[in-house]
PDB file of C-alpha atoms in Angstrom:
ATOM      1  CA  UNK A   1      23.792 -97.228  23.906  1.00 41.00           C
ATOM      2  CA  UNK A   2      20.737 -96.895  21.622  1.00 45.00           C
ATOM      3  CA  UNK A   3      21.010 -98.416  18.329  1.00 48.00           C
ATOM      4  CA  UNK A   4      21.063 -96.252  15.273  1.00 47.00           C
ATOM      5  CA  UNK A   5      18.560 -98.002  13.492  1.00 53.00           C
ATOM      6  CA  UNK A   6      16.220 -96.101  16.691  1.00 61.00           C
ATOM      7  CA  UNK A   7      16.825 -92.732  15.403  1.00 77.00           C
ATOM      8  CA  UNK A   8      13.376 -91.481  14.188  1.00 77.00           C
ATOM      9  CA  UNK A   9      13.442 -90.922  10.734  1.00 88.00           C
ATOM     10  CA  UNK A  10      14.107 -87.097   9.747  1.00 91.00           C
ATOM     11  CA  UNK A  11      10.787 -86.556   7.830  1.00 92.00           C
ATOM     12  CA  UNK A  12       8.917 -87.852  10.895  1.00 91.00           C
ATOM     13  CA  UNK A  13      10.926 -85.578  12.912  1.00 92.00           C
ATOM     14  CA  UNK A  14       9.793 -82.747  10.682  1.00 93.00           C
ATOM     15  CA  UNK A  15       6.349 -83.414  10.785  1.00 91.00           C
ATOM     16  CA  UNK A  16       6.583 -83.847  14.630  1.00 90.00           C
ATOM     17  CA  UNK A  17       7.983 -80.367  14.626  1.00 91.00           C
ATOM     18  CA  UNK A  18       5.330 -78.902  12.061  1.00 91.00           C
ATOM     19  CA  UNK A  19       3.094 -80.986  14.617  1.00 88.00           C
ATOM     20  CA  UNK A  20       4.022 -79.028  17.656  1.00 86.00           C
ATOM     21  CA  UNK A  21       4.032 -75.641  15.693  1.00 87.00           C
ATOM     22  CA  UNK A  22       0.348 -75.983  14.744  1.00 83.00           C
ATOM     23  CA  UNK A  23      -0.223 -77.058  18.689  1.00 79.00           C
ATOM     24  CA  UNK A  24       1.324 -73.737  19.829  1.00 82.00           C
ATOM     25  CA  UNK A  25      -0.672 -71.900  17.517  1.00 78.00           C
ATOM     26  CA  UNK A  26       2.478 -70.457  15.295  1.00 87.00           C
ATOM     27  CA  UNK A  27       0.008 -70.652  12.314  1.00 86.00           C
ATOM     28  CA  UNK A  28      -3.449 -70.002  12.600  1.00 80.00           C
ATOM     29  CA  UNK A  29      -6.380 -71.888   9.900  1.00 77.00           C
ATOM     30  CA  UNK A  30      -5.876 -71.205   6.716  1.00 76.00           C
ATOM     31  CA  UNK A  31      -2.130 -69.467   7.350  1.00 84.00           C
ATOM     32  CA  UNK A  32      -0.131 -70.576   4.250  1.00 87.00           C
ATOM     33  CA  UNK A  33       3.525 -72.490   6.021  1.00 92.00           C
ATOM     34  CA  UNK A  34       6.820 -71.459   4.231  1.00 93.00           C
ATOM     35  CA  UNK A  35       7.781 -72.876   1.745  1.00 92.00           C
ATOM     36  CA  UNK A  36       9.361 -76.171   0.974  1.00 92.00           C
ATOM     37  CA  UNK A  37      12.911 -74.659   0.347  1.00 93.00           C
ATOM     38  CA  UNK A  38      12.748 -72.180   3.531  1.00 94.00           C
ATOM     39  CA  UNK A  39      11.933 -75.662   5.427  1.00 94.00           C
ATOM     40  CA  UNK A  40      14.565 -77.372   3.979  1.00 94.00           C
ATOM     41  CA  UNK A  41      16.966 -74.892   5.013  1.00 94.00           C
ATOM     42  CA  UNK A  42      15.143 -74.602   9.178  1.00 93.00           C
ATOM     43  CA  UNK A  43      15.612 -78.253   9.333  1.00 93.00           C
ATOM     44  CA  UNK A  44      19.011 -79.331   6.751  1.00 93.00           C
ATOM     45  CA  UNK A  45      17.552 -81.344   4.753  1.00 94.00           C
ATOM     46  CA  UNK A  46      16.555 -81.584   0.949  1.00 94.00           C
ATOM     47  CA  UNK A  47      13.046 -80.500  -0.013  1.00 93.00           C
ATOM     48  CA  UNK A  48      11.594 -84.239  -0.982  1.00 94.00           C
ATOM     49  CA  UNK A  49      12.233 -85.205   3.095  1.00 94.00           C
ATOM     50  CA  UNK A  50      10.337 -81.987   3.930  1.00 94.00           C
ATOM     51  CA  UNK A  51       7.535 -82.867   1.303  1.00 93.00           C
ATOM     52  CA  UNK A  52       7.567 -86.304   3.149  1.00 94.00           C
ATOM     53  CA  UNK A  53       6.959 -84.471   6.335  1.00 93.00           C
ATOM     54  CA  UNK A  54       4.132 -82.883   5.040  1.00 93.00           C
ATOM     55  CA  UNK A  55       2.324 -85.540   3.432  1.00 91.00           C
ATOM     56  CA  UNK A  56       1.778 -86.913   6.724  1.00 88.00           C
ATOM     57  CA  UNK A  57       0.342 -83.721   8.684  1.00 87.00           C
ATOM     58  CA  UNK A  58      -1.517 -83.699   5.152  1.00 85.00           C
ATOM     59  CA  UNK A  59      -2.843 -88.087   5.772  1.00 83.00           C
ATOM     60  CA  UNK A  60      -3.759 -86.601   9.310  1.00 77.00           C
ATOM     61  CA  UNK A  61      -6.128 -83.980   8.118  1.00 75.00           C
ATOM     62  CA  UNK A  62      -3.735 -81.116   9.764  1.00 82.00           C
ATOM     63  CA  UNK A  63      -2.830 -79.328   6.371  1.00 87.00           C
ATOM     64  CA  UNK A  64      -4.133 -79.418   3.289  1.00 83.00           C
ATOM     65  CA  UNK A  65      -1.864 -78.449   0.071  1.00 84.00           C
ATOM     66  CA  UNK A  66      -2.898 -76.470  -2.809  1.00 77.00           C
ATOM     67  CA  UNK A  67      -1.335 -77.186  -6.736  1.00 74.00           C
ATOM     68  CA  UNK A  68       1.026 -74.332  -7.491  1.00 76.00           C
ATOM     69  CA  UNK A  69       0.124 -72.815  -4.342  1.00 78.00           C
ATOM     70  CA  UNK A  70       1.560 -74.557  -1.225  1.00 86.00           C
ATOM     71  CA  UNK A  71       0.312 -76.246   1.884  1.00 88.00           C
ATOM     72  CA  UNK A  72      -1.716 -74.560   4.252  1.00 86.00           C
ATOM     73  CA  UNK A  73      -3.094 -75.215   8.220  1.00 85.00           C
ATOM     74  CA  UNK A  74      -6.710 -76.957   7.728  1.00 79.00           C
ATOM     75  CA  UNK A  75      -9.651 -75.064   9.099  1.00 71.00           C
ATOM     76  CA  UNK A  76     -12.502 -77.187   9.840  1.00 69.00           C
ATOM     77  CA  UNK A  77     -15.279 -77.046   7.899  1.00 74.00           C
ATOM     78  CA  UNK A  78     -17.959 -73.962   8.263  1.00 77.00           C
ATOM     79  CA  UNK A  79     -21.436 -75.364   8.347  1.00 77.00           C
ATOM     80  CA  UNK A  80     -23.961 -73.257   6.044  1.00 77.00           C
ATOM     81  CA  UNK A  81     -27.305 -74.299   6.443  1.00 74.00           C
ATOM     82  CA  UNK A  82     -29.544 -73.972   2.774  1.00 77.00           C
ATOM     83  CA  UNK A  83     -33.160 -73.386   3.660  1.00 73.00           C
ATOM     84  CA  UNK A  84     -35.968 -71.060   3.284  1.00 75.00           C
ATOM     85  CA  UNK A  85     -34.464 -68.406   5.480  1.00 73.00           C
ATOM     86  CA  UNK A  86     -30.267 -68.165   4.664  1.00 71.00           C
ATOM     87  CA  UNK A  87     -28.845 -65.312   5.447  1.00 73.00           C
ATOM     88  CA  UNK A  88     -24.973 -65.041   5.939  1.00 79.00           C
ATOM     89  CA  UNK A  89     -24.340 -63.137   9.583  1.00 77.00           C
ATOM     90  CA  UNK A  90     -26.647 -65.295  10.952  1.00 79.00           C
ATOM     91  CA  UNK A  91     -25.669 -68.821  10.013  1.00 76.00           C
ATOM     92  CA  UNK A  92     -21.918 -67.985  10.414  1.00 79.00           C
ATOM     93  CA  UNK A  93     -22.620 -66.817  14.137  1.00 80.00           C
ATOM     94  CA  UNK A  94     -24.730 -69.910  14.655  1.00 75.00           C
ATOM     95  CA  UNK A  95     -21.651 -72.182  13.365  1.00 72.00           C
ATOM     96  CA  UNK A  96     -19.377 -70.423  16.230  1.00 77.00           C
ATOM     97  CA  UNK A  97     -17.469 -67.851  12.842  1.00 79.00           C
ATOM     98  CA  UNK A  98     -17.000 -64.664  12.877  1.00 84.00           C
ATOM     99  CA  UNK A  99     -18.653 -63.651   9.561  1.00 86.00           C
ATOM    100  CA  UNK A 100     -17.401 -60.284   7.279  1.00 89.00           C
ATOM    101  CA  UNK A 101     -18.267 -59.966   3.967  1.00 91.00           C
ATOM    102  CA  UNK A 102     -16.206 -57.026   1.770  1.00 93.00           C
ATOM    103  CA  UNK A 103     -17.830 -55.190  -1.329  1.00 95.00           C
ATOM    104  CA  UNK A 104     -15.825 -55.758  -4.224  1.00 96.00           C
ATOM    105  CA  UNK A 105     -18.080 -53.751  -6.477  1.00 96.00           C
ATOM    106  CA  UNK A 106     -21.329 -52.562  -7.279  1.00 97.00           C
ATOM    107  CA  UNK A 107     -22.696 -51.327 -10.730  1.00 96.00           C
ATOM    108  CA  UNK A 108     -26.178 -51.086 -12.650  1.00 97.00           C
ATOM    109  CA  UNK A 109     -26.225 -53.054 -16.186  1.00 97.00           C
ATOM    110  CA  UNK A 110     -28.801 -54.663 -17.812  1.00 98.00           C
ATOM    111  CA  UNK A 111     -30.084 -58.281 -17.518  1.00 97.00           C
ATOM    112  CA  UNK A 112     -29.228 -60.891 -19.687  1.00 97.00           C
ATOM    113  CA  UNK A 113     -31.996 -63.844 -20.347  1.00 97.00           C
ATOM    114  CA  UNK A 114     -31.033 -65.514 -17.467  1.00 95.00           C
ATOM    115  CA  UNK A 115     -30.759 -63.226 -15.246  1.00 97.00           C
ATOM    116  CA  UNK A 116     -34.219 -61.654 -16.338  1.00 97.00           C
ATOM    117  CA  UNK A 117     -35.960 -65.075 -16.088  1.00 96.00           C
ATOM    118  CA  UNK A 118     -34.671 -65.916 -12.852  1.00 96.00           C
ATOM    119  CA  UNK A 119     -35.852 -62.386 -11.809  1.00 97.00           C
ATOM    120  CA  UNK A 120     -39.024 -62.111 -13.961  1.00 96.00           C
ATOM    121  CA  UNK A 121     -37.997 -59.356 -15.418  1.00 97.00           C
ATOM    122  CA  UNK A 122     -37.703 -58.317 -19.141  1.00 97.00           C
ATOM    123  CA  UNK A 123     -34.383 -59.035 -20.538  1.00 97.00           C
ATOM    124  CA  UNK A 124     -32.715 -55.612 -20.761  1.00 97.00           C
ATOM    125  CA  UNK A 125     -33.914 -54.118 -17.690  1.00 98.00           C
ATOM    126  CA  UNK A 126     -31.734 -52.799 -15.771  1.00 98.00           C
ATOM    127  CA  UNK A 127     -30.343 -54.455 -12.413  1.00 98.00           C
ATOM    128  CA  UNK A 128     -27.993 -53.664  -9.714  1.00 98.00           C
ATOM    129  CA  UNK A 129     -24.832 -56.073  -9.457  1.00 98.00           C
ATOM    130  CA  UNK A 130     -23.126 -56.461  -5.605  1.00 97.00           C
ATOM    131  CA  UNK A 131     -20.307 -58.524  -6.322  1.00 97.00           C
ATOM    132  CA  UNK A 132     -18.759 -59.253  -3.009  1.00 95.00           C
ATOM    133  CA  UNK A 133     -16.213 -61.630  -1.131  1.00 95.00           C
ATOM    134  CA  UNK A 134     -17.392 -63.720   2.262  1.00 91.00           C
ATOM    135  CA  UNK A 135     -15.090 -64.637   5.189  1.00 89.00           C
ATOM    136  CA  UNK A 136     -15.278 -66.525   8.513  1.00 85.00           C
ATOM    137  CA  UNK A 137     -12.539 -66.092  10.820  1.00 81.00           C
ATOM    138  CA  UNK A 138     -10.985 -63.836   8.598  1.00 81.00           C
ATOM    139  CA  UNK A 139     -10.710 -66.594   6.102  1.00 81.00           C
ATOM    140  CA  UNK A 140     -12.414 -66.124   2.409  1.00 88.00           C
ATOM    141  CA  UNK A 141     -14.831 -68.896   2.345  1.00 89.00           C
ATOM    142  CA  UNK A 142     -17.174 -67.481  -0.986  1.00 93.00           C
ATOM    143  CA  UNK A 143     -17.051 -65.372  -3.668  1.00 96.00           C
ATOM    144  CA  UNK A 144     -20.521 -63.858  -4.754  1.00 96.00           C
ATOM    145  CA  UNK A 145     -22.542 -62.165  -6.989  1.00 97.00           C
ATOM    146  CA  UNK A 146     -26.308 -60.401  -6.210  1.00 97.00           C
ATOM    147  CA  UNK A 147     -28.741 -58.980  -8.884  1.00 98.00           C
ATOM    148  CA  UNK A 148     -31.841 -56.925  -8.117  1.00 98.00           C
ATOM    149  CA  UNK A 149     -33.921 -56.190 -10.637  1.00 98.00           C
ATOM    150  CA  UNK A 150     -34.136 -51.673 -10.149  1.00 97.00           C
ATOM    151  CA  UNK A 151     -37.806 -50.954 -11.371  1.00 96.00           C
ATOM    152  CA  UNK A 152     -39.038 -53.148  -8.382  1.00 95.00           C
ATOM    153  CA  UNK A 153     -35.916 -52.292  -5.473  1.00 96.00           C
ATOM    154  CA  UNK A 154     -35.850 -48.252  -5.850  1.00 95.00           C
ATOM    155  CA  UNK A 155     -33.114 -47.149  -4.143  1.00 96.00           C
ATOM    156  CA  UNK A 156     -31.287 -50.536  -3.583  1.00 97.00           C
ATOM    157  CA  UNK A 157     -28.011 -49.254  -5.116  1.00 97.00           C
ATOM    158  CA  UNK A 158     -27.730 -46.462  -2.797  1.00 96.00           C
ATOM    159  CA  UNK A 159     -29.140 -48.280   0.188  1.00 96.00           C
ATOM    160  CA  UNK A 160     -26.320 -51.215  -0.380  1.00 96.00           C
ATOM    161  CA  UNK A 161     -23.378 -48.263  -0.791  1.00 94.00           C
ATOM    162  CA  UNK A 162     -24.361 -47.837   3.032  1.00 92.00           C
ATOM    163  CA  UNK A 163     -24.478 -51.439   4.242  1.00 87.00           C
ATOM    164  CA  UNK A 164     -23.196 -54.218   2.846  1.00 78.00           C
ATOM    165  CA  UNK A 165     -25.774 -56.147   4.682  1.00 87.00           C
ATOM    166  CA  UNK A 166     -28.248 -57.455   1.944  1.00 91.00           C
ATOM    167  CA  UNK A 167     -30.778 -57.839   4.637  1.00 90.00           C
ATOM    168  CA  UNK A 168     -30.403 -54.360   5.718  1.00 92.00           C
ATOM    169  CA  UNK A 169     -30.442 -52.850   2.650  1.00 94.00           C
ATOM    170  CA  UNK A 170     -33.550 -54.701   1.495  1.00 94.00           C
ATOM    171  CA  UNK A 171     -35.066 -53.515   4.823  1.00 94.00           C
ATOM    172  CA  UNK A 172     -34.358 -49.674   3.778  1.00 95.00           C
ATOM    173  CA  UNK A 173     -36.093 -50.094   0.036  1.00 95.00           C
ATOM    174  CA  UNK A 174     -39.631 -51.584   1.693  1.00 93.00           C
ATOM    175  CA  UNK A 175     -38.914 -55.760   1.794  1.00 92.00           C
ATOM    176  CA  UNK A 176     -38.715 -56.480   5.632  1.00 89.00           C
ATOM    177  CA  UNK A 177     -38.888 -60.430   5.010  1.00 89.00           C
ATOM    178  CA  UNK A 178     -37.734 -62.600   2.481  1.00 90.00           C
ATOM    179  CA  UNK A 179     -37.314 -66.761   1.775  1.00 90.00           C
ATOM    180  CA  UNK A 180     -35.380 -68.777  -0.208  1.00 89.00           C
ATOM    181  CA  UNK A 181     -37.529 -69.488  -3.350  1.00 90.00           C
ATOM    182  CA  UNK A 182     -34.668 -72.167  -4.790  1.00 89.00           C
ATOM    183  CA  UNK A 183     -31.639 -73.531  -4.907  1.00 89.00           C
ATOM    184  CA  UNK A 184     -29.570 -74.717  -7.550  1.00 92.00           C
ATOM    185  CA  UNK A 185     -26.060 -76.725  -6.328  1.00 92.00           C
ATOM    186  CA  UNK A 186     -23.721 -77.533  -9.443  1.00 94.00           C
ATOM    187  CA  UNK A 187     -19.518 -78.533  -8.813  1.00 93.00           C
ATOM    188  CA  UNK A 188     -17.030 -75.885 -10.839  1.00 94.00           C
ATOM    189  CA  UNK A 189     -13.968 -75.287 -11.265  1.00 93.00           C
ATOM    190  CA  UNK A 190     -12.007 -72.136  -9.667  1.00 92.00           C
ATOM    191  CA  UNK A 191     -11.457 -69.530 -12.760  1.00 94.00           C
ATOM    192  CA  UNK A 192      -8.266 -67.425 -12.399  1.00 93.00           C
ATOM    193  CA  UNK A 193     -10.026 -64.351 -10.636  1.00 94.00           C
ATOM    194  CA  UNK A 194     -11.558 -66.965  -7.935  1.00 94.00           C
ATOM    195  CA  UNK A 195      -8.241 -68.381  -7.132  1.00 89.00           C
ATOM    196  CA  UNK A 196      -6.841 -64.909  -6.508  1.00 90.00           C
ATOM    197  CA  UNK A 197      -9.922 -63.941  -4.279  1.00 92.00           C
ATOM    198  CA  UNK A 198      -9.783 -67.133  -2.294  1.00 89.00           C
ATOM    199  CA  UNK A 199      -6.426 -67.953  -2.002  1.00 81.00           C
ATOM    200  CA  UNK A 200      -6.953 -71.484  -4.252  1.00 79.00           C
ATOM    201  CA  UNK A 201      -5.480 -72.383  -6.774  1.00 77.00           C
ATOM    202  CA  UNK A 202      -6.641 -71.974 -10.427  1.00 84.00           C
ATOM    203  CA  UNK A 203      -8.638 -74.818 -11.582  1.00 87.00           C
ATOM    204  CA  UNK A 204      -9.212 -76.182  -7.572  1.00 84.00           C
ATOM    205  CA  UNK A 205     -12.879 -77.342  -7.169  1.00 87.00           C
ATOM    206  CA  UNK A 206     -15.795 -75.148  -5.730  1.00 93.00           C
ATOM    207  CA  UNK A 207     -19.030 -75.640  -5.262  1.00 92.00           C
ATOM    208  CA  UNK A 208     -21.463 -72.687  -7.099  1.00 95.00           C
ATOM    209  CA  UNK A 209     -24.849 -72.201  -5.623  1.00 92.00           C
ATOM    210  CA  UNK A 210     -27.322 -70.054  -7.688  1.00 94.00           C
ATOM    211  CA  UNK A 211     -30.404 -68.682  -5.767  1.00 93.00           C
ATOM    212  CA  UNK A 212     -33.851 -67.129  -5.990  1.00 95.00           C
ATOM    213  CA  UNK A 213     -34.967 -65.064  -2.821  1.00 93.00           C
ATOM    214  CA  UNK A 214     -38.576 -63.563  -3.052  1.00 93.00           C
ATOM    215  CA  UNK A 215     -40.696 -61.229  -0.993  1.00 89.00           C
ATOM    216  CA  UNK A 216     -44.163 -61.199   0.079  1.00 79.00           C
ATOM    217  CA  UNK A 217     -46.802 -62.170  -2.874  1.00 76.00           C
ATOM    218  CA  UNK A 218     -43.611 -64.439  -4.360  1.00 82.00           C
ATOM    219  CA  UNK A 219     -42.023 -61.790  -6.408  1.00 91.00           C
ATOM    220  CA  UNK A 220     -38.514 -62.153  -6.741  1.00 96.00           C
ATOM    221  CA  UNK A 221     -36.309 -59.783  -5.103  1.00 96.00           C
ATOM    222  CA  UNK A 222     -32.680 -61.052  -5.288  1.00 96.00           C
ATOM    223  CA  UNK A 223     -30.480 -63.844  -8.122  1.00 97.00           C
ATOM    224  CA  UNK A 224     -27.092 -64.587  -6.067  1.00 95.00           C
ATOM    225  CA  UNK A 225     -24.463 -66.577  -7.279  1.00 96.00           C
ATOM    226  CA  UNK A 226     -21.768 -68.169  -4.704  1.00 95.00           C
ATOM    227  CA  UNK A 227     -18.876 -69.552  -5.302  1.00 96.00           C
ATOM    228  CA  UNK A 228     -17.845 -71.106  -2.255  1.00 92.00           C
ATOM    229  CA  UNK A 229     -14.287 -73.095  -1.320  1.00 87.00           C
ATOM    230  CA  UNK A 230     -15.115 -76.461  -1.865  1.00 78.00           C
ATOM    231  CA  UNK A 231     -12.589 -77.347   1.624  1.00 73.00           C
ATOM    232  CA  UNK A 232     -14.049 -74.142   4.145  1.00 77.00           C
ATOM    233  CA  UNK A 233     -17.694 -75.317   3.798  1.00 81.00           C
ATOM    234  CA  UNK A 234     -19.931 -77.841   4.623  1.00 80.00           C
ATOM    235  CA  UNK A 235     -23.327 -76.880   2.975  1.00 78.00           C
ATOM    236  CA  UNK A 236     -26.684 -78.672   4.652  1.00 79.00           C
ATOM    237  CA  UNK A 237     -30.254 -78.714   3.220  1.00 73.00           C
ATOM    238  CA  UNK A 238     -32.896 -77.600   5.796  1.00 65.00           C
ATOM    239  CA  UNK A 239     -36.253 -78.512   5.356  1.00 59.00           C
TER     240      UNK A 239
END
């Protein structure tokens, strides 16, 4: 007869479980689980046994939890390459992602300082504003925000209505080539409207990179701002 003290513990039996369910592929990366009280009730227990299930799939990299927000399946990492030529599609095919980015909005406003300085514009002059969300595998990975100053980009606003490829729609204004002028890497903290947009919660860390592309003869063509979840990407300098 086997001894009681044999049993495996229920938490470890839960996490076994959770264990097998991420093996089948119940819950794809990134797929938030139910929620410590619906677990409680699949598997009788109280939810501070199911919390200790977690915590181990959570030690063994499997699922990562969220303040306020739950626990969710781990995706590995995307690697994003930073170099002289970065442009989305590309890298995300290149990492073995399926890339999609969705227009959020697009206006014309004017530039502020910094955003005329970084452009070499005049403050005041008026810019278009793509403010858009990136995913890989379906997953938002980056929020972001493109400027291009209108004197210089005729047409860009209308051109980016019809493709939300930047590439593209730099193609259809006259700039068939552009590189990345500079880079500028600083560690934030995810504002209310980030959270919603990449499923984080409020306050989680993420990593903004603010940009400079230019054309031919160094003239800059594009300011972007990313915001990208500090847990979906792995960002590497190329030189």
């Amino acid at each position: 007869m086997r001894d009681s003290s044999d049993k495996t513990p229920i938490w470890k039996a839960i996490a076994n479980a959770l264990r097998s369910d991420l093996a089948e592929e119940r819950y794809n990366p990134g797929d938030k689980l139910p929620t410590e009280a619906a677990l409680a009730d699949r598997f009788g227990v109280n939810r501070h046994t199911v919390r200790h299930g977690i915590s181990v799939l959570v030690e063994e990299g499997l699922v990562r939890t969220r303040r306020g927000a739950g626990a969710f399946v781990a995706a590995t990492p995307t690697d994003y390459p930073i170099g002289s030529r970065v442009r989305f599609h590309e890298n995300l095919i290149a990492a073995g992602r399926r890339p999609e980015k969705r227009m959020l909005a697009l206006d014309e406003r004017a530039a502020t300082v910094g955003e005329a300085q970084a452009l070499q514009i005049e403050a005041g002059d008026p810019v278009c504003v793509y403010h858009g969300l990136s995913l890989a595998d379906g997953q938002p990975i980056a929020v972001f925000e493109s400027l291009f100053p209108l004197a210089r980009l005729v047409g860009i606003t209308a051109a980016l209505k019809e493709t939300s490829s930047v590439t593209q729609a730099l193609s259809v204004v006259g700039i068939d080539d552009y590189t990345r002028a500079s880079t500028r890497l600083t560690a934030v903290r995810a504002t209310a409207t980030h959270a919603l947009l990449l499923h984080v919660a409020e306050g989680d860390p993420l990593l903004r990179s603010s940009s400079v592309n230019h054309c031919e003869g160094a003239l800059p063509v594009e300011y972007g701002r990313t915001w990208f979840a500090g847990d979906r990407v792995t960002l590497t300098l190329e030189t």
